[in-house]
XYZ file of C-alpha atoms in Angstrom:
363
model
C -14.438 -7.720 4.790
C -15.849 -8.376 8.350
C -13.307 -5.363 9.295
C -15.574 -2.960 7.246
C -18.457 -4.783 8.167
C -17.870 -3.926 11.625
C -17.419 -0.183 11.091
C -20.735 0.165 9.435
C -22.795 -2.103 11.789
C -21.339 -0.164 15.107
C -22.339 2.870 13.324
C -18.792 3.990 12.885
C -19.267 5.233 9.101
C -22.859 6.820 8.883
C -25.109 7.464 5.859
C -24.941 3.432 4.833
C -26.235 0.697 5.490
C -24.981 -2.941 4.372
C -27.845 -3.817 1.605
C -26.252 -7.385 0.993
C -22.870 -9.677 0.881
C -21.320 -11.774 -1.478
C -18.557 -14.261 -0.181
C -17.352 -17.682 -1.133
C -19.559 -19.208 1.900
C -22.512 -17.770 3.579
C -21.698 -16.422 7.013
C -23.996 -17.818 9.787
C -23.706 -14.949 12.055
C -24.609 -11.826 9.372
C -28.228 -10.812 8.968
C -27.838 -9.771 5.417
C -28.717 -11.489 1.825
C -26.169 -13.264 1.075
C -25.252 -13.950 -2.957
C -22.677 -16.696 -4.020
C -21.670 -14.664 -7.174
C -20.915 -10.907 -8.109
C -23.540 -11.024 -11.059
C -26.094 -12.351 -9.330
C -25.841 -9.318 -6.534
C -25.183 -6.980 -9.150
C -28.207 -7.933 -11.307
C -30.506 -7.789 -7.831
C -30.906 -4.307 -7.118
C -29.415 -5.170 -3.359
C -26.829 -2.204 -2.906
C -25.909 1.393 -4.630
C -22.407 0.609 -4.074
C -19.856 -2.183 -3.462
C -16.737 -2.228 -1.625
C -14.583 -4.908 -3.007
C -12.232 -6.990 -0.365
C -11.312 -10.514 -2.330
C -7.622 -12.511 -3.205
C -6.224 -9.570 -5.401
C -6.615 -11.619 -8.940
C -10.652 -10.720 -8.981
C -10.082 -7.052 -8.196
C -9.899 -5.102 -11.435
C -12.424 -7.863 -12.755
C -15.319 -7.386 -10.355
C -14.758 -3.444 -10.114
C -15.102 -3.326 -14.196
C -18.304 -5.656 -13.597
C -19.526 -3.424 -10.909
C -19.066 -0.125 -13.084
C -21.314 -1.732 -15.772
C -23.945 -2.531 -13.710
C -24.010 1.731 -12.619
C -22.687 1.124 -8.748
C -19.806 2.635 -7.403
C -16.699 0.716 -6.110
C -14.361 1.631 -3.058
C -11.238 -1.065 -3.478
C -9.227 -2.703 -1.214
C -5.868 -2.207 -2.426
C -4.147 -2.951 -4.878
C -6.441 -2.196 -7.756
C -5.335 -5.336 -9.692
C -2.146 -7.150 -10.357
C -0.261 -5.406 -12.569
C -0.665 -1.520 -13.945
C -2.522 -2.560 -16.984
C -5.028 -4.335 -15.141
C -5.560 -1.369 -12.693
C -6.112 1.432 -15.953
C -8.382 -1.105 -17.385
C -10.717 -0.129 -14.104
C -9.725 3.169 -13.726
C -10.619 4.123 -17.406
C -13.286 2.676 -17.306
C -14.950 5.079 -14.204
C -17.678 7.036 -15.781
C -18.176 10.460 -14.615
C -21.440 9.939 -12.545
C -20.150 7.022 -10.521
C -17.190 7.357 -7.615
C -14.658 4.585 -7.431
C -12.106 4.962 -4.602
C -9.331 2.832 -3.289
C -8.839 1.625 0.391
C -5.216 3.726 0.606
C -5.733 4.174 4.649
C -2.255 4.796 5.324
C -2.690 8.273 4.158
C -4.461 9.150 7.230
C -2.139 7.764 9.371
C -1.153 11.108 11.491
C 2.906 10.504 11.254
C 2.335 10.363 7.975
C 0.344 13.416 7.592
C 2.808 15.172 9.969
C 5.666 14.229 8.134
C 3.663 15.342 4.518
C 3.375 18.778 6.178
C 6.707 19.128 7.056
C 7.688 18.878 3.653
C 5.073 20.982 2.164
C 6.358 24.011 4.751
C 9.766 23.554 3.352
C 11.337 22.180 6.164
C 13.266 19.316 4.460
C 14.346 21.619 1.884
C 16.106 19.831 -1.156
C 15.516 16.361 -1.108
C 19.351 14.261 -0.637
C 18.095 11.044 -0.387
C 15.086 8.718 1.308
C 15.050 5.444 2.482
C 12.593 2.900 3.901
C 13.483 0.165 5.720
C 10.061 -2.045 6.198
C 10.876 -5.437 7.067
C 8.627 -5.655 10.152
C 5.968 -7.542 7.799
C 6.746 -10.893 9.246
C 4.437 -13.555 7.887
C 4.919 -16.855 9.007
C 4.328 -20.473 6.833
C 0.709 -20.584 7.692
C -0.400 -17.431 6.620
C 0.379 -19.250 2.979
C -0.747 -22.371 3.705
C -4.270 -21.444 4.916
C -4.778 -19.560 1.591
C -5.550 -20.676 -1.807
C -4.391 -17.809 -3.504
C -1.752 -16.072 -1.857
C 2.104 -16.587 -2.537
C 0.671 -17.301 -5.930
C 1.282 -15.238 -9.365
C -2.278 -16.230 -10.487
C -3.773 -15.214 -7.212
C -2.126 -12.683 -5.553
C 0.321 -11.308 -9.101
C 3.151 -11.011 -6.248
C 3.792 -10.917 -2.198
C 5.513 -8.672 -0.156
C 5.352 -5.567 -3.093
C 1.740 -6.419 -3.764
C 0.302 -7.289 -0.480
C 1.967 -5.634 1.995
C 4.478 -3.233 0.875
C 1.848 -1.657 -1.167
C 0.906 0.717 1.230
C 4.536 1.797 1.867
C 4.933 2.480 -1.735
C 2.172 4.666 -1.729
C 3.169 7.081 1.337
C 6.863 6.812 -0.345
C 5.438 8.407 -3.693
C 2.933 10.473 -2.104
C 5.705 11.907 0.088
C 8.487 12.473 -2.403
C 6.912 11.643 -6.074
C 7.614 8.985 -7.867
C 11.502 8.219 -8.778
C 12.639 8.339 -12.731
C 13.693 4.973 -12.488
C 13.955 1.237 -10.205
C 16.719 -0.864 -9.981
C 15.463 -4.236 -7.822
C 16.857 -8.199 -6.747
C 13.991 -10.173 -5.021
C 14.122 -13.101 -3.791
C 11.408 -15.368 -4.487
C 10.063 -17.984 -1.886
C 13.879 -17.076 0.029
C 11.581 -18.002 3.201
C 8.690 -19.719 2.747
C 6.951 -22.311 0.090
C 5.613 -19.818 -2.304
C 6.200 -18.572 -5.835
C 6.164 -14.682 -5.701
C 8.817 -12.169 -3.770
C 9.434 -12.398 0.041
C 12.742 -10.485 0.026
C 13.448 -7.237 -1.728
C 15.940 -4.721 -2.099
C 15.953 -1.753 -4.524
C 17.331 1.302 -5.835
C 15.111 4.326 -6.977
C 17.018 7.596 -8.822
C 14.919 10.730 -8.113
C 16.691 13.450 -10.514
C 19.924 13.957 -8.124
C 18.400 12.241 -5.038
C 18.516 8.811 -4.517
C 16.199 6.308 -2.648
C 16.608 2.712 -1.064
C 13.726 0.607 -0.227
C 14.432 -3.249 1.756
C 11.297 -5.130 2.361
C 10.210 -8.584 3.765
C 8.172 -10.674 5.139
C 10.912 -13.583 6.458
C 12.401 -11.359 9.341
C 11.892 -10.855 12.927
C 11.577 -8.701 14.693
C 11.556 -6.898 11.305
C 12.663 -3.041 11.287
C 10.242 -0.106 10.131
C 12.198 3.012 9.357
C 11.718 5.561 7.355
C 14.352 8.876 6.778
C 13.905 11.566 4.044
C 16.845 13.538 3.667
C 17.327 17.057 2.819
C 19.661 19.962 2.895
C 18.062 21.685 5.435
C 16.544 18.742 7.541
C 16.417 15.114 8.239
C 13.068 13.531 8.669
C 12.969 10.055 11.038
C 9.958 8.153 11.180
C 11.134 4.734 13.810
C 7.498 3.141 12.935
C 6.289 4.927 15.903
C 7.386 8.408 15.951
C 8.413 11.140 13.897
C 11.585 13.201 14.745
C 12.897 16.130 12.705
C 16.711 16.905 12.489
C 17.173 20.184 11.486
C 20.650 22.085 10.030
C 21.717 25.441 10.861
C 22.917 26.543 8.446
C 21.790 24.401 5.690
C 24.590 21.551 4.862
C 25.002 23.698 1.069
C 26.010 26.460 2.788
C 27.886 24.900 5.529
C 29.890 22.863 2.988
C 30.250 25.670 1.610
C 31.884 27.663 3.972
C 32.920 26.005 6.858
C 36.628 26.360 7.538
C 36.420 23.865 10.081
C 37.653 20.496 8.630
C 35.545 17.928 10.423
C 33.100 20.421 11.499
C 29.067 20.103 10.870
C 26.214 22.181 10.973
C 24.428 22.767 13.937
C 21.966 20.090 14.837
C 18.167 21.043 16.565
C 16.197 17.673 17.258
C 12.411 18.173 17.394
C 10.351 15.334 18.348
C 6.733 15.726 16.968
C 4.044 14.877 18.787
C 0.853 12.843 16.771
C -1.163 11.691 19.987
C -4.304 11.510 17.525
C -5.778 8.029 16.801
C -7.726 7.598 13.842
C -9.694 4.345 12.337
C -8.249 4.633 9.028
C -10.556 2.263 7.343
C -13.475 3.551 8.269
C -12.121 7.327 7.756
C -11.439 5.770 4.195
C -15.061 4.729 4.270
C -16.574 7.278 5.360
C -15.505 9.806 2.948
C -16.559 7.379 0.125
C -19.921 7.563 1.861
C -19.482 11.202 1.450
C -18.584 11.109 -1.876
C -21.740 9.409 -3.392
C -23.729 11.626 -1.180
C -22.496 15.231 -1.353
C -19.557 15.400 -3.577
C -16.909 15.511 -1.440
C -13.642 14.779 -2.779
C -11.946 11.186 -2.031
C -8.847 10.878 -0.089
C -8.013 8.350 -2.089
C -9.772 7.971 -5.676
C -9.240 5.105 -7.662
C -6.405 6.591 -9.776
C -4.286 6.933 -6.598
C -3.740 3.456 -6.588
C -1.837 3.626 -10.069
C 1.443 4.961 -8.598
C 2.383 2.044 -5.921
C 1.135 -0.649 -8.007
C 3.384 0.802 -10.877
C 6.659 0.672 -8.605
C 5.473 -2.707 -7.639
C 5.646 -3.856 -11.066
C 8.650 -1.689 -11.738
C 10.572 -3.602 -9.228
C 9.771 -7.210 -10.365
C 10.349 -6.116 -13.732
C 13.888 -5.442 -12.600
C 14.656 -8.094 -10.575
C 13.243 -10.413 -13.670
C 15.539 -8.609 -16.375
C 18.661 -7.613 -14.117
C 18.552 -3.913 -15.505
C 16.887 -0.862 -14.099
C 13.662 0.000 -15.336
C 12.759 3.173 -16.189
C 9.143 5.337 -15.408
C 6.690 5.750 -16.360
C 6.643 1.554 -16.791
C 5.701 -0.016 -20.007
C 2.250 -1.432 -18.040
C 2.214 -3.810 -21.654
C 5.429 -5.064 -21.691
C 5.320 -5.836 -17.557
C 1.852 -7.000 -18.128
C 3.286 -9.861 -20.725
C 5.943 -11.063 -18.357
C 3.437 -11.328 -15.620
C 1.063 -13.622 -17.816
C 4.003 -16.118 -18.392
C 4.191 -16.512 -14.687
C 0.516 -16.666 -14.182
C 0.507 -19.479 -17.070
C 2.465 -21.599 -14.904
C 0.943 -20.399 -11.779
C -1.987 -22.163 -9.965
C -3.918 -21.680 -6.932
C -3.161 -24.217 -4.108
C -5.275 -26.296 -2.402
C -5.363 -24.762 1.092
C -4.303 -26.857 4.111
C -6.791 -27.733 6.833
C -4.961 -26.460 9.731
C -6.150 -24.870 13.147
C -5.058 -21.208 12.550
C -5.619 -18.733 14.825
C -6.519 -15.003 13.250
C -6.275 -11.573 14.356
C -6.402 -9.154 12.219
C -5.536 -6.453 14.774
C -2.057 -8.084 14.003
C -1.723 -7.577 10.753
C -1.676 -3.961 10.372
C 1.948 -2.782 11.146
């Protein structure tokens, strides 16, 4: 919250202004009216729009409560817990009002390079794709400090929900979504908490295939992404992109190669993204945009469906030990997740001297 807060007081996002906040305590140091309760802010008149950044169990709640009351809603991610939670909000999205969801990762520019690549062509048929992202270490405290997270009431998951979530969503806005997930978790395999800190999965696209390994009990941790083709191979190291191409493509060359161990010809390209963007307030921004002139969102509401479903999709496998298949049953998922949540409670958070920088979190 302070994070966005920031962009529009240094005049980073223009065309708002910061009419009011509501938080759990009133913050000494911000000039604004301060409410202790979404209604109250709601039913004041304060703001023409609300951006939503609170423990991930109030999300879908306060964005239905904030569509009644005729304000738009930008969303941190996810929308909600589970699927069905999230269409409850985005059905509810009346045609005059713009709801969007904080998916920043789209504008990161490897990720933007690497979505061009594959709209030219250059990947050709997709082989396989993989993603590696175990480099969100989290140690005990991060828990500890919190009421809600590590907790199926609170946070309705961990790594998949919370971090991972924006992973999910460049996978599937990269290579679509995968006809079916098969996942093991491990739940609290490294720290003191009930949802998943260790994943590994399986996703069938058609004839391609896709692995995903995620965690937040490793370090140093390993970010890698490849997307493989016939006629390319697309490396993203967490830092860089780098583009392997084939000549000729590997169907021909299998083809028609008589040489037994031979390959195809191999041409590295290393591509250069020396642009720095502030994602969050680029999100912002074109929200800002949106209410004012029409503009389309980078990320509307409904974009948040996809990665939240293959969330979901996971834990639902790791839960039954059988793939699932997609599009999810959002009911059936939703049921399992309320017999968790009836046994789940938030903790009481530990009074510890914790030191924060957010700078550090995003990976």
């Amino acid at each position: 919250g302070r994070q966005h807060i920031s962009n529009v007081e240094s005049g980073v996002v223009e065309g708002v202004s910061i009419g009011a906040v509501c938080s759990r305590s009133s913050p000494a140091d911000l000039d604004y009216p301060h409410f202790a309760s979404l209604d109250t802010l709601l039913t004041s008149d304060a703001v023409d729009a609300v951006l939503i950044a609170t423990p991930t169990s109030a999300h879908a709640s306060m964005g239905l409560a904030a569509l009644r009351a005729g304000k738009h809603v930008l969303m941190e991610k996810p929308l909600g817990r589970s699927v069905k939670e999230a269409r409850d909000f985005t059905d509810a999205v009346p045609p005059d009002l713009i709801a969007g969801v904080m998916l920043n990762q789209r504008l990161d520019p490897n990720f933007v390079a690497i979505k061009q690549l594959i709209t030219s062509g250059t990947l050709g048929t997709l082989q396989r794709v993989s993603w590696t992202m175990t480099h969100w270490y989290r140690p005990d405290i991060y828990y500890k400090v919190s009421s809600w997270r590590g907790t199926w009431t609170g946070e309705g998951g961990g790594v998949l929900l919370n971090q991972c979530i924006h992973n999910l969503d460049i996978l599937q806005w990269l290579v679509g979504m995968p006809s079916s997930v098969s996942a093991t978790c491990g739940f609290g395999k490294y720290h003191d908490i009930e949802v998943e800190d260790a994943v590994t999965a399986v996703l069938t696209f058609g004839d391609a295939t896709g692995a995903i390994v995620a965690s937040t009990g490793e370090s140093p941790g390993i970010n890698q992404l490849d997307i493989i083709g016939d006629r390319a191979t697309i490396r993203f190291n967490g830092e860089r992109v780098v583009v392997f191409e084939n000549d000729p493509l590997v169907s021909r060359h299998r083809e028609t190669t008589t040489e037994m161990f031979g390959m195809p010809t191999i041409v590295r390209r290393l591509i250069e993204t020396t642009e720095e963007v502030n994602q969050h307030a680029t999100v912002l921004q074109n929200f800002v945009q949106a209410v004012h002139d029409g503009v389309d969102l980078i990320a509307p509401a409904s974009a948040g469906l996809a990665s939240l479903e293959l969330a979901n999709a996971m834990l639902m496998s790791s839960w039954t030990g059988a793939p699932v298949s997609l599009p999810l049953d959002a009911l059936v998922y939703s049921e399992m997740l309320d017999e968790r949540t009836a046994t789940s409670s938030l903790r009481a958070p530990e009074d510890l001297d914790v030191q924060i920088d957010m700078s550090k979190s995003y990976r």
